[in-house]
Short mmCIF file of C-alpha atoms in Angstrom, two decimals:
data_model
loop_
_atom_site.label_atom_id
_atom_site.label_comp_id
_atom_site.label_asym_id
_atom_site.label_seq_id
_atom_site.Cartn_x
_atom_site.Cartn_y
_atom_site.Cartn_z
CA MET A 672 -9.78 -23.21 0.87
CA ASP A 673 -6.23 -24.50 0.86
CA LYS A 674 -4.66 -22.97 3.92
CA HIS A 675 -2.07 -25.69 4.19
CA LEU A 676 0.50 -24.52 1.71
CA GLN A 677 3.92 -25.72 2.71
CA LYS A 678 6.16 -22.70 3.26
CA PRO A 679 9.57 -22.57 1.59
CA LYS A 680 12.55 -23.49 3.72
CA ILE A 681 14.85 -20.55 4.47
CA HIS A 682 18.46 -21.67 4.11
CA LYS A 683 20.26 -18.41 4.78
CA ILE A 684 19.56 -14.75 5.50
CA GLU A 685 22.31 -12.20 4.87
CA THR A 686 22.49 -8.42 5.09
CA VAL A 687 23.59 -7.23 1.65
CA ALA A 688 23.20 -3.44 1.97
CA ARG A 689 22.70 -1.05 4.84
CA SER A 690 21.93 2.64 5.15
CA ARG A 691 20.76 4.85 8.02
CA LEU A 692 17.11 3.74 7.53
CA PHE A 693 17.20 0.59 5.44
CA ASN A 694 18.74 -2.86 5.87
CA VAL A 695 18.46 -5.00 2.76
CA GLU A 696 18.60 -8.75 3.31
CA SER A 697 19.04 -11.54 0.80
CA VAL A 698 17.07 -14.67 1.66
CA ASP A 699 18.06 -18.03 0.19
CA LEU A 700 14.82 -20.02 -0.17
CA GLU A 701 13.89 -23.52 -1.18
CA PHE A 702 10.25 -23.98 -2.21
CA SER A 703 8.44 -27.23 -1.38
CA ASN A 704 8.80 -28.35 -5.03
CA GLY A 705 12.59 -27.97 -4.79
CA ALA A 706 12.80 -24.64 -6.66
CA ARG A 707 15.57 -22.49 -5.21
CA ARG A 708 15.50 -18.68 -5.23
CA ILE A 709 17.42 -15.83 -3.67
CA TYR A 710 15.00 -13.03 -2.84
CA GLU A 711 15.74 -9.61 -1.39
CA ARG A 712 13.69 -7.90 1.27
CA MET A 713 13.93 -5.16 3.86
CA GLN A 714 14.95 -6.48 7.26
CA PRO A 715 11.78 -6.94 9.35
CA SER A 716 11.73 -4.31 12.11
CA GLY A 717 8.84 -5.56 14.22
CA ARG A 718 7.56 -1.99 14.59
CA GLU A 719 4.02 -1.44 13.39
CA ALA A 720 2.48 1.85 12.32
CA VAL A 721 -0.84 3.65 12.72
CA MET A 722 -2.98 5.64 10.30
CA ILE A 723 -5.75 7.73 11.81
CA VAL A 724 -9.02 8.85 10.18
CA PRO A 725 -10.06 11.80 12.39
CA VAL A 726 -13.77 12.67 12.43
CA ILE A 727 -15.06 16.10 13.52
CA ASP A 728 -18.37 17.89 12.85
CA ASP A 729 -19.48 15.63 9.97
CA HIS A 730 -16.06 15.98 8.35
CA ILE A 731 -12.89 13.94 8.18
CA ILE A 732 -9.51 15.65 8.50
CA LEU A 733 -6.68 15.07 6.03
CA ILE A 734 -3.22 16.56 5.78
CA ARG A 735 -0.85 17.42 2.95
CA GLU A 736 2.67 16.11 3.49
CA TYR A 737 5.73 16.18 1.27
CA ALA A 738 6.69 12.74 -0.03
CA VAL A 739 10.26 12.64 -1.29
CA GLY A 740 9.72 9.31 -3.15
CA ILE A 741 7.49 11.12 -5.66
CA GLU A 742 8.92 14.61 -5.00
CA ASP A 743 5.45 16.01 -4.45
CA TYR A 744 2.85 16.67 -1.77
CA GLU A 745 0.35 13.88 -1.07
CA LEU A 746 -3.08 14.26 0.51
CA GLY A 747 -3.74 11.65 3.14
CA PHE A 748 -4.47 10.73 6.72
CA PRO A 749 -2.08 11.37 9.61
CA LYS A 750 0.17 8.40 10.32
CA GLY A 751 3.36 7.32 12.01
CA LEU A 752 5.32 4.54 13.66
CA ILE A 753 4.32 3.12 17.03
CA ASP A 754 7.00 4.02 19.57
CA PRO A 755 8.47 1.36 21.87
CA GLY A 756 6.17 0.90 24.86
CA GLU A 757 3.12 2.42 23.15
CA ASP A 758 0.04 0.43 22.19
CA ILE A 759 -1.80 1.08 18.95
CA LEU A 760 -4.30 3.61 20.35
CA GLU A 761 -1.69 5.52 22.36
CA ALA A 762 0.39 5.90 19.20
CA ALA A 763 -2.69 6.93 17.20
CA ASN A 764 -3.57 9.62 19.73
CA ARG A 765 0.01 10.93 19.87
CA GLU A 766 0.31 11.14 16.08
CA LEU A 767 -3.08 12.88 15.94
CA MET A 768 -1.86 15.47 18.45
CA GLU A 769 1.45 15.95 16.60
CA GLU A 770 0.17 16.09 13.04
CA VAL A 771 -3.33 17.53 13.43
CA GLY A 772 -3.47 19.23 16.85
CA PHE A 773 -6.28 17.13 18.33
CA GLY A 774 -6.64 14.37 20.87
CA ALA A 775 -9.46 11.82 20.64
CA ARG A 776 -11.75 10.53 23.39
CA ARG A 777 -13.00 7.68 21.23
CA MET A 778 -10.94 5.51 18.92
CA GLU A 779 -11.57 2.24 17.16
CA ILE A 780 -9.12 -0.01 15.30
CA LEU A 781 -10.65 -1.09 11.98
CA THR A 782 -7.97 -3.41 10.62
CA LYS A 783 -4.28 -4.07 10.12
CA LEU A 784 -2.89 -3.74 6.58
CA THR A 785 0.32 -5.06 5.05
CA LEU A 786 2.28 -3.26 2.36
CA ALA A 787 4.01 -5.12 -0.47
CA PRO A 788 4.75 -8.11 1.81
CA SER A 789 7.07 -9.63 -0.80
CA TYR A 790 9.57 -6.97 0.28
CA PHE A 791 8.42 -5.48 3.57
CA SER A 792 7.14 -6.73 6.92
CA SER A 793 5.48 -3.43 7.78
CA LYS A 794 1.99 -3.43 9.26
CA MET A 795 -0.31 -0.40 9.33
CA ASN A 796 -3.19 -0.26 11.82
CA ILE A 797 -6.17 1.79 10.60
CA VAL A 798 -7.87 3.74 13.40
CA VAL A 799 -10.97 5.95 13.37
CA ALA A 800 -10.75 8.81 15.90
CA GLN A 801 -13.85 10.60 17.20
CA ASN A 802 -14.84 13.01 20.01
CA LEU A 803 -11.83 15.21 19.27
CA TYR A 804 -10.51 17.98 21.53
CA PRO A 805 -7.79 20.50 20.73
CA GLN A 806 -4.39 19.27 21.93
CA ARG A 807 -1.13 20.01 20.17
CA ARG A 808 2.08 18.02 20.67
CA GLN A 809 5.37 18.83 19.06
CA GLY A 810 6.36 16.28 16.40
CA ASP A 811 9.40 16.13 14.16
CA GLU A 812 7.73 17.55 11.07
CA PRO A 813 9.97 19.98 9.16
CA GLU A 814 7.02 22.26 8.33
CA PRO A 815 3.39 22.67 9.45
CA LEU A 816 1.06 20.21 7.69
CA PRO A 817 -1.82 21.99 5.91
CA GLN A 818 -5.16 20.47 6.90
CA VAL A 819 -8.21 19.75 4.78
CA ARG A 820 -11.65 19.12 6.27
CA TRP A 821 -13.70 17.00 3.91
CA PRO A 822 -17.48 16.37 4.34
CA ILE A 823 -18.27 12.77 5.26
CA ALA A 824 -21.30 13.00 2.94
CA GLU A 825 -18.90 13.41 -0.01
CA MET A 826 -16.12 11.25 1.34
CA MET A 827 -15.79 8.99 -1.69
CA LYS A 828 -15.17 11.98 -3.96
CA LEU A 829 -11.68 12.04 -2.48
CA LEU A 830 -10.94 9.26 -4.99
CA ASN A 831 -11.12 11.91 -7.71
CA GLU A 832 -8.37 14.02 -6.14
CA PRO A 833 -5.14 13.51 -8.09
CA ASP A 834 -2.99 13.74 -4.95
CA PHE A 835 -5.08 11.22 -2.96
CA ARG A 836 -3.59 8.06 -4.41
CA GLU A 837 -1.77 6.10 -1.71
CA ALA A 838 -2.99 2.51 -1.31
CA ARG A 839 -3.22 2.63 2.50
CA ASN A 840 -5.09 5.98 2.36
CA VAL A 841 -7.51 4.61 -0.26
CA SER A 842 -8.08 1.47 1.85
CA ALA A 843 -8.58 3.55 5.01
CA LEU A 844 -11.08 5.79 3.20
CA PHE A 845 -13.22 2.83 2.10
CA LEU A 846 -12.94 1.06 5.47
CA ALA A 847 -13.81 4.20 7.47
CA HIS A 848 -16.67 4.98 5.09
CA ALA A 849 -18.18 1.51 5.54
CA TRP A 850 -17.69 1.76 9.33
CA LEU A 851 -19.26 5.24 9.57
CA LEU A 852 -22.23 4.16 7.42
CA GLN A 853 -23.00 1.36 9.87
CA ARG A 854 -23.28 3.82 12.75
CA MET B 1368 -7.96 23.86 -1.42
CA ASP B 1369 -4.34 24.89 -1.15
CA LYS B 1370 -2.69 23.25 -4.14
CA HIS B 1371 0.12 25.78 -4.21
CA LEU B 1372 2.43 24.40 -1.61
CA GLN B 1373 5.98 25.34 -2.36
CA LYS B 1374 8.03 22.17 -2.75
CA PRO B 1375 11.29 21.79 -0.85
CA LYS B 1376 14.47 22.49 -2.76
CA ILE B 1377 16.59 19.39 -3.36
CA HIS B 1378 20.24 20.24 -2.74
CA LYS B 1379 21.85 16.86 -3.29
CA ILE B 1380 20.92 13.24 -4.09
CA GLU B 1381 23.44 10.50 -3.28
CA THR B 1382 23.36 6.72 -3.48
CA VAL B 1383 24.12 5.46 0.03
CA ALA B 1384 23.48 1.72 -0.33
CA ARG B 1385 23.00 -0.63 -3.23
CA SER B 1386 21.98 -4.27 -3.60
CA ARG B 1387 20.85 -6.40 -6.54
CA LEU B 1388 17.27 -5.02 -6.32
CA PHE B 1389 17.46 -1.88 -4.23
CA ASN B 1390 19.27 1.44 -4.55
CA VAL B 1391 18.93 3.60 -1.47
CA GLU B 1392 19.40 7.34 -1.98
CA SER B 1393 19.86 10.09 0.56
CA VAL B 1394 18.19 13.35 -0.42
CA ASP B 1395 19.32 16.63 1.11
CA LEU B 1396 16.22 18.86 1.25
CA GLU B 1397 15.47 22.44 2.22
CA PHE B 1398 11.82 23.16 2.99
CA SER B 1399 10.31 26.52 2.04
CA ASN B 1400 10.49 27.64 5.70
CA GLY B 1401 14.23 26.98 5.73
CA ALA B 1402 14.09 23.64 7.61
CA ARG B 1403 16.79 21.29 6.36
CA ARG B 1404 16.43 17.49 6.35
CA ILE B 1405 18.24 14.51 4.93
CA TYR B 1406 15.69 11.89 3.90
CA GLU B 1407 16.29 8.42 2.50
CA ARG B 1408 14.30 6.85 -0.31
CA MET B 1409 14.53 4.10 -2.89
CA GLN B 1410 15.86 5.34 -6.19
CA PRO B 1411 12.90 6.01 -8.49
CA SER B 1412 12.84 3.39 -11.26
CA GLY B 1413 10.20 4.86 -13.56
CA ARG B 1414 8.67 1.39 -14.03
CA GLU B 1415 5.03 1.10 -13.08
CA ALA B 1416 3.18 -2.07 -12.13
CA VAL B 1417 -0.23 -3.61 -12.76
CA MET B 1418 -2.67 -5.43 -10.50
CA ILE B 1419 -5.49 -7.32 -12.20
CA VAL B 1420 -8.94 -8.18 -10.80
CA PRO B 1421 -10.04 -11.05 -13.09
CA VAL B 1422 -13.79 -11.64 -13.39
CA ILE B 1423 -15.26 -14.96 -14.59
CA ASP B 1424 -18.74 -16.49 -14.14
CA ASP B 1425 -19.86 -14.14 -11.33
CA HIS B 1426 -16.59 -14.76 -9.47
CA ILE B 1427 -13.29 -12.95 -9.09
CA ILE B 1428 -10.05 -14.92 -9.17
CA LEU B 1429 -7.35 -14.56 -6.53
CA ILE B 1430 -4.03 -16.31 -6.02
CA ARG B 1431 -1.94 -17.32 -3.04
CA GLU B 1432 1.70 -16.29 -3.33
CA TYR B 1433 4.59 -16.59 -0.90
CA ALA B 1434 5.71 -13.20 0.46
CA VAL B 1435 9.17 -13.35 1.97
CA GLY B 1436 8.76 -10.00 3.78
CA ILE B 1437 6.23 -11.62 6.13
CA GLU B 1438 7.44 -15.22 5.57
CA ASP B 1439 3.93 -16.36 4.77
CA TYR B 1440 1.48 -16.84 1.92
CA GLU B 1441 -0.76 -13.88 1.04
CA LEU B 1442 -4.10 -14.01 -0.76
CA GLY B 1443 -4.37 -11.36 -3.44
CA PHE B 1444 -4.79 -10.39 -7.05
CA PRO B 1445 -2.25 -11.22 -9.76
CA LYS B 1446 0.27 -8.43 -10.31
CA GLY B 1447 3.62 -7.59 -11.79
CA LEU B 1448 5.91 -4.97 -13.28
CA ILE B 1449 5.24 -3.47 -16.69
CA ASP B 1450 8.03 -4.58 -19.05
CA PRO B 1451 9.85 -2.03 -21.23
CA GLY B 1452 7.80 -1.42 -24.40
CA GLU B 1453 4.53 -2.69 -22.89
CA ASP B 1454 1.55 -0.48 -22.16
CA ILE B 1455 -0.57 -1.00 -19.03
CA LEU B 1456 -3.13 -3.33 -20.61
CA GLU B 1457 -0.53 -5.44 -22.44
CA ALA B 1458 1.27 -5.96 -19.16
CA ALA B 1459 -2.01 -6.75 -17.38
CA ASN B 1460 -2.91 -9.38 -19.98
CA ARG B 1461 0.57 -10.95 -19.86
CA GLU B 1462 0.58 -11.17 -16.07
CA LEU B 1463 -2.92 -12.66 -16.16
CA MET B 1464 -1.72 -15.35 -18.58
CA GLU B 1465 1.41 -16.07 -16.52
CA GLU B 1466 -0.12 -16.09 -13.05
CA VAL B 1467 -3.69 -17.28 -13.67
CA GLY B 1468 -3.73 -18.96 -17.11
CA PHE B 1469 -6.25 -16.66 -18.77
CA GLY B 1470 -6.22 -13.89 -21.33
CA ALA B 1471 -8.86 -11.14 -21.29
CA ARG B 1472 -10.85 -9.69 -24.18
CA ARG B 1473 -12.05 -6.76 -22.10
CA MET B 1474 -9.99 -4.73 -19.67
CA GLU B 1475 -10.48 -1.43 -17.93
CA ILE B 1476 -8.03 0.65 -15.90
CA LEU B 1477 -9.69 1.84 -12.68
CA THR B 1478 -6.95 3.97 -11.14
CA LYS B 1479 -3.27 4.36 -10.38
CA LEU B 1480 -2.15 3.94 -6.76
CA THR B 1481 1.03 5.01 -5.01
CA LEU B 1482 2.65 3.08 -2.18
CA ALA B 1483 4.35 4.80 0.75
CA PRO B 1484 5.46 7.73 -1.44
CA SER B 1485 7.70 9.08 1.31
CA TYR B 1486 10.06 6.24 0.41
CA PHE B 1487 9.03 4.83 -2.97
CA SER B 1488 8.09 6.16 -6.39
CA SER B 1489 6.24 2.98 -7.37
CA LYS B 1490 2.86 3.24 -9.10
CA MET B 1491 0.36 0.39 -9.32
CA ASN B 1492 -2.35 0.45 -12.02
CA ILE B 1493 -5.54 -1.35 -11.00
CA VAL B 1494 -7.19 -3.18 -13.94
CA VAL B 1495 -10.44 -5.15 -14.12
CA ALA B 1496 -10.25 -8.03 -16.65
CA GLN B 1497 -13.39 -9.60 -18.16
CA ASN B 1498 -14.35 -11.92 -21.04
CA LEU B 1499 -11.57 -14.33 -20.10
CA TYR B 1500 -10.31 -17.20 -22.27
CA PRO B 1501 -7.84 -19.93 -21.28
CA GLN B 1502 -4.29 -18.96 -22.24
CA ARG B 1503 -1.22 -19.91 -20.25
CA ARG B 1504 2.16 -18.19 -20.55
CA GLN B 1505 5.26 -19.23 -18.68
CA GLY B 1506 6.24 -16.76 -15.98
CA ASP B 1507 9.13 -16.83 -13.52
CA GLU B 1508 7.15 -18.10 -10.53
CA PRO B 1509 9.07 -20.69 -8.49
CA GLU B 1510 5.90 -22.75 -7.88
CA PRO B 1511 2.34 -22.89 -9.25
CA LEU B 1512 0.08 -20.26 -7.65
CA PRO B 1513 -3.02 -21.81 -6.08
CA GLN B 1514 -6.17 -20.04 -7.29
CA VAL B 1515 -9.31 -19.10 -5.40
CA ARG B 1516 -12.58 -18.21 -7.12
CA TRP B 1517 -14.62 -15.94 -4.90
CA PRO B 1518 -18.28 -15.04 -5.58
CA ILE B 1519 -18.77 -11.38 -6.55
CA ALA B 1520 -21.96 -11.38 -4.46
CA GLU B 1521 -19.80 -11.96 -1.35
CA MET B 1522 -16.79 -10.02 -2.49
CA MET B 1523 -16.49 -7.79 0.56
CA LYS B 1524 -16.26 -10.81 2.86
CA LEU B 1525 -12.68 -11.11 1.63
CA LEU B 1526 -11.93 -8.40 4.19
CA ASN B 1527 -12.49 -11.03 6.90
CA GLU B 1528 -9.80 -13.34 5.51
CA PRO B 1529 -6.68 -13.06 7.68
CA ASP B 1530 -4.34 -13.46 4.68
CA PHE B 1531 -6.08 -10.80 2.56
CA ARG B 1532 -4.46 -7.76 4.13
CA GLU B 1533 -2.32 -5.96 1.56
CA ALA B 1534 -3.24 -2.29 1.09
CA ARG B 1535 -3.24 -2.42 -2.72
CA ASN B 1536 -5.35 -5.59 -2.71
CA VAL B 1537 -7.83 -4.04 -0.28
CA SER B 1538 -8.02 -0.88 -2.41
CA ALA B 1539 -8.45 -2.92 -5.60
CA LEU B 1540 -11.24 -4.95 -3.98
CA PHE B 1541 -13.21 -1.84 -3.01
CA LEU B 1542 -12.58 -0.12 -6.35
CA ALA B 1543 -13.54 -3.18 -8.41
CA HIS B 1544 -16.61 -3.75 -6.23
CA ALA B 1545 -17.81 -0.17 -6.79
CA TRP B 1546 -17.10 -0.47 -10.53
CA LEU B 1547 -18.90 -3.82 -10.88
CA LEU B 1548 -21.92 -2.51 -8.94
CA GLN B 1549 -22.30 0.32 -11.44
CA ARG B 1550 -22.63 -2.16 -14.35
#
């Protein structure tokens, strides 16, 4: 397969808009065929994130969290940014304690996903957490996150739930399902 | 399952940053327990997108496209925004013609995915395209998109490719695989 594509040359990167959370950059690009484009993207932050599929008693645990982009609650797996100094599994365990009230004695990283890489640099590490024990840590959630325990035997039926629709959640479901089947 | 969560009350929505492509809004929210937060999100556009899994001769077709967010090429399925006046399948067929050089006589919508709904309203419709015929339409790509034909029989091995990492592509791969297996 052709892995030797010649990357465009970046002539200039400029910040064109800035808010508390977002920095929008314009990137002046010249493709190898001479085509010139100005693209916009979010400034790469370098911080990765984790999404955790917690397994307990033949069930997986999901949460319902308010998502202001769609002004509705979404069903999905606990997740969050990796803090400076944390590694992937430390962050996964902390988020699990904050959002679900469990720690995990066994965790495995399944993969690292990107998200609309034409605009964002963000990377999401998918982690399966097993051998859970009750352990609550205070997070910054504005309200408690309702939990759902879903039987592993019927895991793929989650795809029929109208509020289980997020691409990283859907990917994590399939990846965790394949991983659990192999065990 | 608790589907009756009481949504936060939105007190105020303000544009806080604006560029050519992006409008950042701040949203002043009050959760049902009284907690108050100011969140930021991208202004909802109402425009959905399509991602197409094209099937030809026991293979699926993928493309390599430059993604400025990660400053690298990504392997994935053709995709694009639905234009005003188009329905999902019209847009899917147009994007297929522009990015891959085929039209499709048979298409089926598998699902609609969201993408980081805490920040974005975007919806991506996943479409399988079959019964392809050569038909090229001019798109706005800066350079030709190299194509890869991948055997359906080894479809899931795409997960081992380091440049096949995008959450919507991974979801579309699993969904199309499950759909094709049922046929």
